Amino acid sequence: MTRTLITGGLVITASDELHVDVLVDGGRVVALATPGSHGWTADTVIDATGKYVIPGGVDAHTHMEMPFGGTYAADTFETGTRAAAWGGTTTIVDFAIQSMGRSPREGLDAWHAKADGNCAIDYGFHMILSDVNESSLKEMDRLVAEGITSFKLFMAYPGVFYSDDGQILRAMQRASGNGGLIMMHAENGIAIDVLVEQALAEGRTDPRYHGDVRKVALEAEATHRAVQLARVAGAPLYVVHVSADEAVAEIASARHKGLPVFGETCPQYLFLSTDNLAEPDFEGAKYVCSTPLRPREHQEALWRGLRNNELQVVSTDHCPFCFSGQKELGRGDFSKIPNGMPGVENRLDLLHQAVVDGHISRRRWIEIACASPARMFGLYPKKGTIAPGADADIVVYDPGAEQTISAETHHMNVDYSAYEGKKVTGRVETVLSRGVPVIKDRAYVGHAGHGTYLPRGLSQYL
Ligand SMILES: [Zn+2]
């Protein structure tokens, strides 16, 4: 194993900003020391003068190759993890899916078959439970013991992923016993389906109506209901992709009561809005995801939630579908547009732009993108920080470089960018995964199969 020395940079973690050199050996960080105070030698020296040295990003919400509405998310584990690395993310936690009538184990095996040997960076899995019954509840215990320590349930998508309140309560009770963390897609899908049917019957078929029917009130109501069910079960709750101010308020109110309730949001809710969904010529389809984009006024509540720790994590919900041939399945019927957006490559840069814009501090940037997701999902301090003993997942970040986000230059396997033309300040320069270069001076030097599977511990927030 080679020794690598990263010199002259500003090391930023969730807790500190230090001008120190970082010594990497055997794939791990072994020591930090003030420049000039040590006599370290190394096989490779990376000069990070004038740059930030930050932990690799942890994206706890991705959907590579996910089946949806008769098609598949366009990024494979190979292309998606390569794009993640380009954007400074060195760990993803993707979602294995239990299909209706099948066991969770079958779903997990299927996701291992897609991912194993194909990833450029390390990866773990959450389990989506679509069929909560006696045997899947028992299997939850075994999965937790093996390192699948979080389970996603859906209050949306009746007939596909949907669980009713009884099933949700049972899964939460099980989680309260086995230490698992329940992740919730909180939208009232039964009510939404009524509004979808009515909208289509009245000829409201454009992408913008996707945002119209998925009402803020139906996200807030489901969030409230999820909190109360978790409270009754004595279980912790992590609400995924929070998009609306009233949903943030539900989470804040639960936390003020001392309940172990956590919230995640995504860059699309922080930077995009219903204005995008209303773009003409069906272009709005590029921005169809659920929960939906909201009117711009909601963004301030999300930023405030991130600053106040009412929201703890920013993940991408990366689930790309090409505009051509995939999003187009929903021309004339917005309900047939595959739900999801690309973003795994853009998260660290967009959140750095939020630092530049004054929404969050530098340390909070690292906390919400690296440290908190690692803690939330049982990967800390192996992932999410730069400290002796941690995996040497390290990004050398140039905070002054300017770039324009575009599908022309991105590495995600999708034919559009949700942030096309957006200028941001800051750019990934070099990325190490367990001490091995994956991106070196803006060139990809990694390979499929470098990434290893990560069995996870219990959430470290509980
Ligand atoms: Zn998702």
CSV table of C-alpha atoms and ligand atoms in Angstrom, one decimal:
chain,number,residue,atom,x,y,z
A,1,MET,CA,0.0,0.0,0.0
A,2,THR,CA,1.3,3.4,-0.9
A,3,ARG,CA,1.7,6.3,1.5
A,4,THR,CA,0.1,9.6,0.4
A,5,LEU,CA,0.7,13.0,1.9
A,6,ILE,CA,-1.7,15.9,1.3
A,7,THR,CA,0.0,19.1,2.1
A,8,GLY,CA,-0.8,22.8,2.5
A,9,GLY,CA,-4.6,22.6,2.4
A,10,LEU,CA,-7.4,23.7,4.7
A,11,VAL,CA,-8.9,20.5,6.2
A,12,ILE,CA,-12.6,21.1,6.8
A,13,THR,CA,-14.7,18.6,8.8
A,14,ALA,CA,-18.1,19.0,10.4
A,15,SER,CA,-16.3,20.2,13.6
A,16,ASP,CA,-13.1,21.9,12.5
A,17,GLU,CA,-11.2,24.0,10.0
A,18,LEU,CA,-7.5,23.3,10.3
A,19,HIS,CA,-4.4,24.1,8.2
A,20,VAL,CA,-2.8,20.7,8.6
A,21,ASP,CA,-1.1,18.1,6.4
A,22,VAL,CA,-2.8,14.7,6.1
A,23,LEU,CA,-0.9,11.4,6.0
A,24,VAL,CA,-2.6,8.4,4.4
A,25,ASP,CA,-1.3,4.9,4.7
A,26,GLY,CA,-2.9,1.6,4.0
A,27,GLY,CA,-6.1,3.2,2.7
A,28,ARG,CA,-6.7,5.1,5.9
A,29,VAL,CA,-5.9,8.5,7.4
A,30,VAL,CA,-3.1,7.9,9.9
A,31,ALA,CA,-2.2,11.3,11.1
A,32,LEU,CA,-2.7,15.1,10.8
A,33,ALA,CA,0.0,17.6,11.7
A,34,THR,CA,0.9,21.2,11.2
A,35,PRO,CA,3.0,21.8,8.1
A,36,GLY,CA,6.7,21.9,9.0
A,37,SER,CA,6.2,20.1,12.3
A,38,HIS,CA,6.7,16.6,10.9
A,39,GLY,CA,9.3,14.8,8.7
A,40,TRP,CA,6.8,12.6,6.9
A,41,THR,CA,7.8,11.0,3.6
A,42,ALA,CA,5.4,9.5,1.1
A,43,ASP,CA,5.2,7.8,-2.3
A,44,THR,CA,2.8,10.4,-3.5
A,45,VAL,CA,2.6,14.1,-2.4
A,46,ILE,CA,-0.5,16.1,-3.3
A,47,ASP,CA,-0.1,19.8,-3.0
A,48,ALA,CA,-3.4,21.3,-1.8
A,49,THR,CA,-2.1,24.8,-1.2
A,50,GLY,CA,-5.0,27.2,-1.5
A,51,LYS,CA,-7.5,24.3,-1.7
A,52,TYR,CA,-9.9,22.7,0.7
A,53,VAL,CA,-9.2,19.1,1.9
A,54,ILE,CA,-12.6,17.6,2.7
A,55,PRO,CA,-14.1,14.2,3.4
A,56,GLY,CA,-15.6,12.4,0.4
A,57,GLY,CA,-19.3,13.0,0.1
A,58,VAL,CA,-21.8,10.5,1.4
A,59,ASP,CA,-25.0,10.4,-0.7
A,60,ALA,CA,-27.5,8.4,1.3
A,61,HIS,CA,-30.3,8.4,-1.3
A,62,THR,CA,-29.6,7.1,-4.8
A,63,HIS,CA,-31.5,4.9,-7.2
A,64,MET,CA,-29.2,3.4,-9.8
A,65,GLU,CA,-31.0,1.2,-12.5
A,66,MET,CA,-34.2,1.5,-10.6
A,67,PRO,CA,-37.3,0.1,-12.3
A,68,PHE,CA,-40.1,2.7,-12.5
A,69,GLY,CA,-43.2,2.9,-14.7
A,70,GLY,CA,-42.0,0.3,-17.2
A,71,THR,CA,-38.5,1.7,-17.6
A,72,TYR,CA,-35.2,1.9,-15.7
A,73,ALA,CA,-33.2,4.8,-14.2
A,74,ALA,CA,-30.6,5.5,-16.8
A,75,ASP,CA,-27.5,5.3,-14.6
A,76,THR,CA,-26.1,1.9,-13.9
A,77,PHE,CA,-24.1,1.3,-10.8
A,78,GLU,CA,-21.0,1.7,-13.0
A,79,THR,CA,-21.9,5.0,-14.7
A,80,GLY,CA,-23.7,6.4,-11.6
A,81,THR,CA,-20.8,5.8,-9.2
A,82,ARG,CA,-18.3,7.2,-11.7
A,83,ALA,CA,-20.4,10.4,-11.9
A,84,ALA,CA,-20.6,10.5,-8.2
A,85,ALA,CA,-16.8,10.4,-7.9
A,86,TRP,CA,-16.5,13.2,-10.4
A,87,GLY,CA,-18.7,15.2,-8.0
A,88,GLY,CA,-16.6,14.4,-4.9
A,89,THR,CA,-19.0,11.7,-3.5
A,90,THR,CA,-17.2,8.6,-2.4
A,91,THR,CA,-20.0,6.6,-0.8
A,92,ILE,CA,-23.6,6.0,-1.9
A,93,VAL,CA,-26.4,4.2,-0.1
A,94,ASP,CA,-28.8,2.9,-2.7
A,95,PHE,CA,-32.2,1.3,-2.3
A,96,ALA,CA,-32.7,-2.4,-2.8
A,97,ILE,CA,-36.3,-3.1,-3.5
A,98,GLN,CA,-38.6,-5.8,-2.1
A,99,SER,CA,-41.2,-6.4,-4.8
A,100,MET,CA,-44.8,-7.1,-4.0
A,101,GLY,CA,-45.2,-10.8,-3.2
A,102,ARG,CA,-41.5,-11.4,-3.0
A,103,SER,CA,-39.1,-11.5,0.0
A,104,PRO,CA,-36.8,-8.6,0.9
A,105,ARG,CA,-33.9,-11.1,0.5
A,106,GLU,CA,-34.7,-11.6,-3.2
A,107,GLY,CA,-34.6,-7.9,-3.7
A,108,LEU,CA,-31.3,-7.6,-1.9
A,109,ASP,CA,-29.8,-10.3,-4.0
A,110,ALA,CA,-31.0,-8.6,-7.1
A,111,TRP,CA,-29.4,-5.3,-6.1
A,112,HIS,CA,-26.1,-7.0,-5.2
A,113,ALA,CA,-26.1,-8.6,-8.7
A,114,LYS,CA,-26.4,-5.1,-10.2
A,115,ALA,CA,-23.8,-3.4,-8.0
A,116,ASP,CA,-21.2,-5.9,-7.0
A,117,GLY,CA,-18.0,-5.5,-9.1
A,118,ASN,CA,-19.4,-2.5,-10.9
A,119,CYS,CA,-18.9,0.4,-8.5
A,120,ALA,CA,-16.2,3.0,-8.7
A,121,ILE,CA,-16.8,4.0,-5.0
A,122,ASP,CA,-18.0,2.3,-1.9
A,123,TYR,CA,-21.7,1.5,-1.5
A,124,GLY,CA,-24.3,0.2,0.9
A,125,PHE,CA,-28.0,-0.5,0.7
A,126,HIS,CA,-31.2,0.5,2.4
A,127,MET,CA,-34.2,-1.9,1.9
A,128,ILE,CA,-37.5,-0.7,0.4
A,129,LEU,CA,-40.3,-2.7,2.0
A,130,SER,CA,-43.2,-2.9,-0.4
A,131,ASP,CA,-44.9,-5.9,1.2
A,132,VAL,CA,-45.0,-5.7,5.0
A,133,ASN,CA,-46.2,-9.1,6.2
A,134,GLU,CA,-45.2,-11.6,8.9
A,135,SER,CA,-42.3,-13.0,7.0
A,136,SER,CA,-40.8,-9.7,5.8
A,137,LEU,CA,-41.0,-8.4,9.4
A,138,LYS,CA,-39.0,-11.4,10.6
A,139,GLU,CA,-36.5,-10.9,7.8
A,140,MET,CA,-36.0,-7.2,9.0
A,141,ASP,CA,-34.2,-8.6,12.1
A,142,ARG,CA,-31.8,-10.7,10.0
A,143,LEU,CA,-31.1,-7.8,7.6
A,144,VAL,CA,-30.3,-5.4,10.5
A,145,ALA,CA,-27.8,-8.0,11.8
A,146,GLU,CA,-26.2,-8.2,8.4
A,147,GLY,CA,-25.7,-4.4,7.9
A,148,ILE,CA,-29.0,-3.4,6.1
A,149,THR,CA,-30.0,-1.2,9.0
A,150,SER,CA,-32.6,1.1,7.4
A,151,PHE,CA,-35.9,0.5,5.7
A,152,LYS,CA,-37.9,2.7,3.5
A,153,LEU,CA,-41.7,2.7,3.5
A,154,PHE,CA,-44.0,4.6,1.2
A,155,MET,CA,-47.2,6.4,2.1
A,156,ALA,CA,-47.4,7.2,-1.7
A,157,TYR,CA,-47.7,5.1,-4.9
A,158,PRO,CA,-50.7,2.9,-4.0
A,159,GLY,CA,-50.5,-0.5,-5.7
A,160,VAL,CA,-46.7,-0.3,-6.2
A,161,PHE,CA,-44.7,0.6,-3.0
A,162,TYR,CA,-47.6,1.8,-0.8
A,163,SER,CA,-47.9,0.6,2.8
A,164,ASP,CA,-51.1,1.3,4.8
A,165,ASP,CA,-51.0,2.7,8.3
A,166,GLY,CA,-51.2,-0.7,9.9
A,167,GLN,CA,-48.3,-2.1,7.9
A,168,ILE,CA,-46.3,1.1,8.7
A,169,LEU,CA,-47.0,0.7,12.4
A,170,ARG,CA,-46.0,-2.9,12.4
A,171,ALA,CA,-42.7,-2.2,10.6
A,172,MET,CA,-42.0,0.7,13.0
A,173,GLN,CA,-42.7,-1.6,16.0
A,174,ARG,CA,-40.2,-4.1,14.5
A,175,ALA,CA,-37.6,-1.4,14.0
A,176,SER,CA,-38.0,-0.2,17.6
A,177,GLY,CA,-37.0,-3.7,18.7
A,178,ASN,CA,-34.2,-4.4,16.2
A,179,GLY,CA,-32.5,-1.0,16.1
A,180,GLY,CA,-33.4,-0.3,12.4
A,181,LEU,CA,-34.2,3.2,11.1
A,182,ILE,CA,-37.5,3.7,9.2
A,183,MET,CA,-37.2,6.1,6.3
A,184,MET,CA,-40.5,7.5,5.0
A,185,HIS,CA,-41.7,8.8,1.7
A,186,ALA,CA,-44.4,11.0,3.3
A,187,GLU,CA,-47.1,11.9,0.8
A,188,ASN,CA,-50.8,10.9,1.0
A,189,GLY,CA,-50.8,8.7,-2.1
A,190,ILE,CA,-54.4,7.7,-1.8
A,191,ALA,CA,-55.6,11.3,-1.9
A,192,ILE,CA,-53.1,12.2,-4.6
A,193,ASP,CA,-54.4,9.4,-6.9
A,194,VAL,CA,-57.9,10.9,-6.7
A,195,LEU,CA,-56.5,14.4,-7.7
A,196,VAL,CA,-54.5,12.8,-10.5
A,197,GLU,CA,-57.6,11.1,-11.9
A,198,GLN,CA,-59.6,14.3,-11.8
A,199,ALA,CA,-56.9,16.4,-13.4
A,200,LEU,CA,-56.5,14.0,-16.3
A,201,ALA,CA,-60.3,13.8,-16.8
A,202,GLU,CA,-60.4,17.6,-17.0
A,203,GLY,CA,-57.6,17.7,-19.6
A,204,ARG,CA,-54.9,19.0,-17.3
A,205,THR,CA,-52.2,16.7,-18.6
A,206,ASP,CA,-49.0,18.8,-18.7
A,207,PRO,CA,-46.0,18.2,-16.4
A,208,ARG,CA,-46.9,21.3,-14.2
A,209,TYR,CA,-50.0,19.5,-13.0
A,210,HIS,CA,-47.7,16.9,-11.4
A,211,GLY,CA,-46.8,19.6,-8.9
A,212,ASP,CA,-50.4,20.8,-8.6
A,213,VAL,CA,-51.9,17.5,-7.5
A,214,ARG,CA,-49.2,16.6,-5.1
A,215,LYS,CA,-50.3,19.2,-2.6
A,216,VAL,CA,-48.2,20.7,0.2
A,217,ALA,CA,-51.0,19.8,2.6
A,218,LEU,CA,-50.7,16.1,1.5
A,219,GLU,CA,-47.0,16.1,2.2
A,220,ALA,CA,-47.5,17.9,5.6
A,221,GLU,CA,-50.4,15.5,6.6
A,222,ALA,CA,-48.4,12.4,5.8
A,223,THR,CA,-45.4,13.7,7.6
A,224,HIS,CA,-47.5,14.4,10.7
A,225,ARG,CA,-49.1,11.0,10.5
A,226,ALA,CA,-45.7,9.3,10.1
A,227,VAL,CA,-44.4,11.1,13.2
A,228,GLN,CA,-47.4,10.1,15.2
A,229,LEU,CA,-47.2,6.4,14.1
A,230,ALA,CA,-43.5,6.4,15.0
A,231,ARG,CA,-44.3,8.0,18.3
A,232,VAL,CA,-46.8,5.2,19.1
A,233,ALA,CA,-44.3,2.6,18.0
A,234,GLY,CA,-41.5,4.1,20.0
A,235,ALA,CA,-39.4,4.1,16.8
A,236,PRO,CA,-37.1,6.7,15.2
A,237,LEU,CA,-38.1,8.2,11.9
A,238,TYR,CA,-36.2,9.7,9.0
A,239,VAL,CA,-38.3,11.6,6.5
A,240,VAL,CA,-36.8,11.5,3.0
A,241,HIS,CA,-36.9,14.3,0.5
A,242,VAL,CA,-38.7,17.0,2.5
A,243,SER,CA,-39.8,19.7,0.1
A,244,ALA,CA,-42.5,21.8,1.7
A,245,ASP,CA,-42.3,24.4,4.5
A,246,GLU,CA,-45.3,22.8,6.3
A,247,ALA,CA,-43.5,19.5,6.3
A,248,VAL,CA,-40.4,21.1,7.8
A,249,ALA,CA,-42.7,22.5,10.5
A,250,GLU,CA,-44.0,19.1,11.3
A,251,ILE,CA,-40.5,17.7,11.7
A,252,ALA,CA,-39.4,20.7,13.8
A,253,SER,CA,-42.4,20.3,16.1
A,254,ALA,CA,-41.7,16.6,16.6
A,255,ARG,CA,-38.1,17.4,17.4
A,256,HIS,CA,-39.1,20.1,19.9
A,257,LYS,CA,-41.1,17.4,21.7
A,258,GLY,CA,-37.8,15.4,21.9
A,259,LEU,CA,-38.9,12.8,19.4
A,260,PRO,CA,-36.1,11.0,17.4
A,261,VAL,CA,-37.4,12.4,14.1
A,262,PHE,CA,-35.0,13.4,11.3
A,263,GLY,CA,-35.3,15.1,7.9
A,264,GLU,CA,-33.6,15.0,4.6
A,265,THR,CA,-33.9,17.4,1.7
A,266,CYS,CA,-32.3,17.5,-1.8
A,267,PRO,CA,-30.6,20.1,-4.0
A,268,GLN,CA,-33.6,20.2,-6.4
A,269,TYR,CA,-35.9,21.6,-3.6
A,270,LEU,CA,-33.2,24.1,-2.6
A,271,PHE,CA,-32.4,25.4,-6.1
A,272,LEU,CA,-35.4,24.6,-8.4
A,273,SER,CA,-39.1,25.4,-8.2
A,274,THR,CA,-42.5,24.9,-9.8
A,275,ASP,CA,-41.2,27.5,-12.4
A,276,ASN,CA,-39.1,24.7,-13.8
A,277,LEU,CA,-42.1,22.3,-13.9
A,278,ALA,CA,-44.0,24.9,-15.9
A,279,GLU,CA,-41.3,25.1,-18.7
A,280,PRO,CA,-43.0,24.9,-22.1
A,281,ASP,CA,-42.9,22.2,-24.8
A,282,PHE,CA,-43.0,19.4,-22.2
A,283,GLU,CA,-39.6,20.5,-20.9
A,284,GLY,CA,-41.2,20.5,-17.4
A,285,ALA,CA,-41.0,16.7,-17.5
A,286,LYS,CA,-37.3,17.0,-16.7
A,287,TYR,CA,-38.2,18.2,-13.3
A,288,VAL,CA,-40.9,15.6,-12.4
A,289,CYS,CA,-40.0,13.9,-9.2
A,290,SER,CA,-41.8,13.1,-6.0
A,291,THR,CA,-42.2,14.8,-3.6
A,292,PRO,CA,-42.5,17.5,-6.3
A,293,LEU,CA,-40.7,20.8,-6.7
A,294,ARG,CA,-42.5,23.6,-4.8
A,295,PRO,CA,-43.0,27.3,-5.3
A,296,ARG,CA,-39.8,29.2,-4.7
A,297,GLU,CA,-41.1,30.6,-1.3
A,298,HIS,CA,-40.6,27.2,0.3
A,299,GLN,CA,-36.8,27.3,-0.2
A,300,GLU,CA,-36.2,29.7,2.7
A,301,ALA,CA,-37.8,27.2,5.1
A,302,LEU,CA,-35.5,24.5,3.9
A,303,TRP,CA,-32.4,26.6,4.2
A,304,ARG,CA,-33.5,27.6,7.7
A,305,GLY,CA,-34.2,24.0,8.6
A,306,LEU,CA,-30.7,23.0,7.5
A,307,ARG,CA,-29.1,25.8,9.5
A,308,ASN,CA,-31.2,25.0,12.6
A,309,ASN,CA,-30.7,21.3,12.4
A,310,GLU,CA,-34.4,20.7,11.9
A,311,LEU,CA,-33.1,19.0,8.7
A,312,GLN,CA,-29.9,17.0,9.1
A,313,VAL,CA,-29.0,15.6,5.6
A,314,VAL,CA,-28.9,16.6,2.0
A,315,SER,CA,-29.0,13.7,-0.4
A,316,THR,CA,-29.8,13.7,-4.1
A,317,ASP,CA,-32.6,11.1,-4.6
A,318,HIS,CA,-30.6,10.6,-7.9
A,319,CYS,CA,-32.9,8.8,-10.2
A,320,PRO,CA,-32.2,9.9,-13.8
A,321,PHE,CA,-34.5,9.3,-16.8
A,322,CYS,CA,-33.5,10.6,-20.2
A,323,PHE,CA,-35.8,13.3,-21.6
A,324,SER,CA,-35.7,11.5,-25.0
A,325,GLY,CA,-37.5,8.2,-24.8
A,326,GLN,CA,-38.1,8.0,-21.1
A,327,LYS,CA,-39.6,11.3,-19.7
A,328,GLU,CA,-41.5,11.3,-23.1
A,329,LEU,CA,-43.5,8.3,-22.0
A,330,GLY,CA,-45.7,10.9,-20.2
A,331,ARG,CA,-46.5,13.2,-23.1
A,332,GLY,CA,-50.2,13.8,-22.8
A,333,ASP,CA,-50.4,12.3,-19.3
A,334,PHE,CA,-48.2,13.7,-16.6
A,335,SER,CA,-48.9,10.6,-14.4
A,336,LYS,CA,-46.9,8.5,-16.9
A,337,ILE,CA,-43.7,10.6,-16.6
A,338,PRO,CA,-41.1,8.5,-14.8
A,339,ASN,CA,-40.5,10.2,-11.4
A,340,GLY,CA,-36.9,11.2,-10.7
A,341,MET,CA,-34.0,13.6,-11.5
A,342,PRO,CA,-30.3,13.3,-12.0
A,343,GLY,CA,-28.0,15.0,-9.4
A,344,VAL,CA,-25.5,12.6,-7.8
A,345,GLU,CA,-22.6,14.5,-9.5
A,346,ASN,CA,-23.8,18.0,-8.6
A,347,ARG,CA,-24.6,17.8,-4.8
A,348,LEU,CA,-21.3,18.9,-3.3
A,349,ASP,CA,-20.8,21.8,-5.8
A,350,LEU,CA,-24.4,23.1,-5.3
A,351,LEU,CA,-24.0,23.0,-1.6
A,352,HIS,CA,-20.7,24.7,-1.8
A,353,GLN,CA,-22.4,27.4,-3.8
A,354,ALA,CA,-24.8,27.7,-0.9
A,355,VAL,CA,-21.8,28.4,1.3
A,356,VAL,CA,-20.7,31.1,-1.2
A,357,ASP,CA,-24.3,32.5,-1.2
A,358,GLY,CA,-24.3,32.6,2.6
A,359,HIS,CA,-27.0,30.1,3.3
A,360,ILE,CA,-24.8,27.7,5.3
A,361,SER,CA,-21.3,27.7,6.8
A,362,ARG,CA,-18.4,25.7,5.4
A,363,ARG,CA,-18.5,23.2,8.3
A,364,ARG,CA,-22.3,22.8,7.9
A,365,TRP,CA,-21.6,22.1,4.3
A,366,ILE,CA,-19.5,19.1,5.3
A,367,GLU,CA,-21.9,18.1,8.1
A,368,ILE,CA,-25.0,17.8,5.9
A,369,ALA,CA,-23.2,16.3,2.9
A,370,CYS,CA,-20.7,14.0,4.6
A,371,ALA,CA,-20.7,13.6,8.4
A,372,SER,CA,-24.4,13.5,9.2
A,373,PRO,CA,-25.4,11.0,6.5
A,374,ALA,CA,-22.5,8.8,7.6
A,375,ARG,CA,-23.7,9.0,11.3
A,376,MET,CA,-27.3,8.6,10.4
A,377,PHE,CA,-26.7,5.4,8.5
A,378,GLY,CA,-24.0,3.8,10.7
A,379,LEU,CA,-20.9,4.5,8.7
A,380,TYR,CA,-19.1,7.1,10.9
A,381,PRO,CA,-16.2,7.6,11.5
A,382,LYS,CA,-15.1,5.2,8.8
A,383,LYS,CA,-16.8,7.6,6.4
A,384,GLY,CA,-17.8,11.3,6.6
A,385,THR,CA,-14.7,12.7,8.3
A,386,ILE,CA,-10.9,13.1,8.1
A,387,ALA,CA,-9.4,11.8,11.3
A,388,PRO,CA,-6.9,9.1,12.2
A,389,GLY,CA,-8.5,5.7,11.5
A,390,ALA,CA,-11.0,7.0,9.0
A,391,ASP,CA,-11.0,5.6,5.5
A,392,ALA,CA,-9.0,7.9,3.3
A,393,ASP,CA,-12.0,9.1,1.3
A,394,ILE,CA,-10.7,12.6,0.6
A,395,VAL,CA,-11.5,15.3,-1.8
A,396,VAL,CA,-9.2,18.1,-2.8
A,397,TYR,CA,-11.6,20.9,-3.6
A,398,ASP,CA,-10.8,24.2,-5.4
A,399,PRO,CA,-13.1,26.8,-3.8
A,400,GLY,CA,-12.2,29.5,-6.3
A,401,ALA,CA,-12.7,27.6,-9.6
A,402,GLU,CA,-15.7,28.6,-11.7
A,403,GLN,CA,-17.7,26.1,-13.7
A,404,THR,CA,-21.0,26.0,-15.6
A,405,ILE,CA,-23.1,22.9,-15.0
A,406,SER,CA,-24.2,21.3,-18.3
A,407,ALA,CA,-25.2,18.0,-19.8
A,408,GLU,CA,-22.4,18.6,-22.3
A,409,THR,CA,-19.8,18.2,-19.6
A,410,HIS,CA,-21.4,16.0,-16.9
A,411,HIS,CA,-20.7,12.3,-16.5
A,412,MET,CA,-24.2,11.1,-15.5
A,413,ASN,CA,-25.7,8.8,-18.2
A,414,VAL,CA,-28.6,11.1,-18.9
A,415,ASP,CA,-29.3,13.5,-21.8
A,416,TYR,CA,-30.1,16.7,-19.8
A,417,SER,CA,-29.0,18.5,-16.7
A,418,ALA,CA,-31.5,19.9,-14.2
A,419,TYR,CA,-29.1,22.8,-13.7
A,420,GLU,CA,-28.1,23.5,-17.3
A,421,GLY,CA,-26.2,26.7,-17.6
A,422,LYS,CA,-26.0,27.3,-13.8
A,423,LYS,CA,-22.7,28.9,-12.9
A,424,VAL,CA,-21.1,27.8,-9.6
A,425,THR,CA,-18.0,28.6,-7.8
A,426,GLY,CA,-15.9,25.6,-6.6
A,427,ARG,CA,-14.9,22.4,-8.2
A,428,VAL,CA,-13.6,19.0,-7.3
A,429,GLU,CA,-10.0,18.5,-8.3
A,430,THR,CA,-8.8,15.2,-6.9
A,431,VAL,CA,-10.7,12.4,-5.2
A,432,LEU,CA,-9.2,9.5,-3.2
A,433,SER,CA,-11.3,6.4,-2.2
A,434,ARG,CA,-9.6,4.5,0.6
A,435,GLY,CA,-6.3,6.2,-0.4
A,436,VAL,CA,-6.6,5.3,-4.1
A,437,PRO,CA,-7.0,8.1,-6.7
A,438,VAL,CA,-10.4,8.0,-8.5
A,439,ILE,CA,-10.2,11.5,-9.9
A,440,LYS,CA,-6.8,13.0,-10.3
A,441,ASP,CA,-6.4,16.6,-11.4
A,442,ARG,CA,-9.8,16.5,-13.2
A,443,ALA,CA,-9.2,13.2,-14.9
A,444,TYR,CA,-10.9,9.9,-14.1
A,445,VAL,CA,-8.4,7.3,-13.0
A,446,GLY,CA,-10.7,4.9,-11.1
A,447,HIS,CA,-12.3,1.7,-12.3
A,448,ALA,CA,-15.4,-0.3,-11.9
A,449,GLY,CA,-15.0,-2.8,-9.1
A,450,HIS,CA,-12.8,-0.6,-6.9
A,451,GLY,CA,-15.9,0.2,-4.8
A,452,THR,CA,-16.7,-2.3,-2.0
A,453,TYR,CA,-19.9,-3.1,-0.4
A,454,LEU,CA,-20.4,-1.6,3.1
A,455,PRO,CA,-22.4,-3.5,5.7
A,456,ARG,CA,-23.6,-0.7,8.0
A,457,GLY,CA,-24.0,-0.4,11.8
A,458,LEU,CA,-27.0,1.0,13.5
A,459,SER,CA,-27.8,4.7,13.2
A,460,GLN,CA,-25.5,6.7,15.4
A,461,TYR,CA,-28.1,9.4,16.0
A,462,LEU,CA,-30.1,7.1,18.3
B,1,ZN,ZN,-36.0,8.1,-3.6
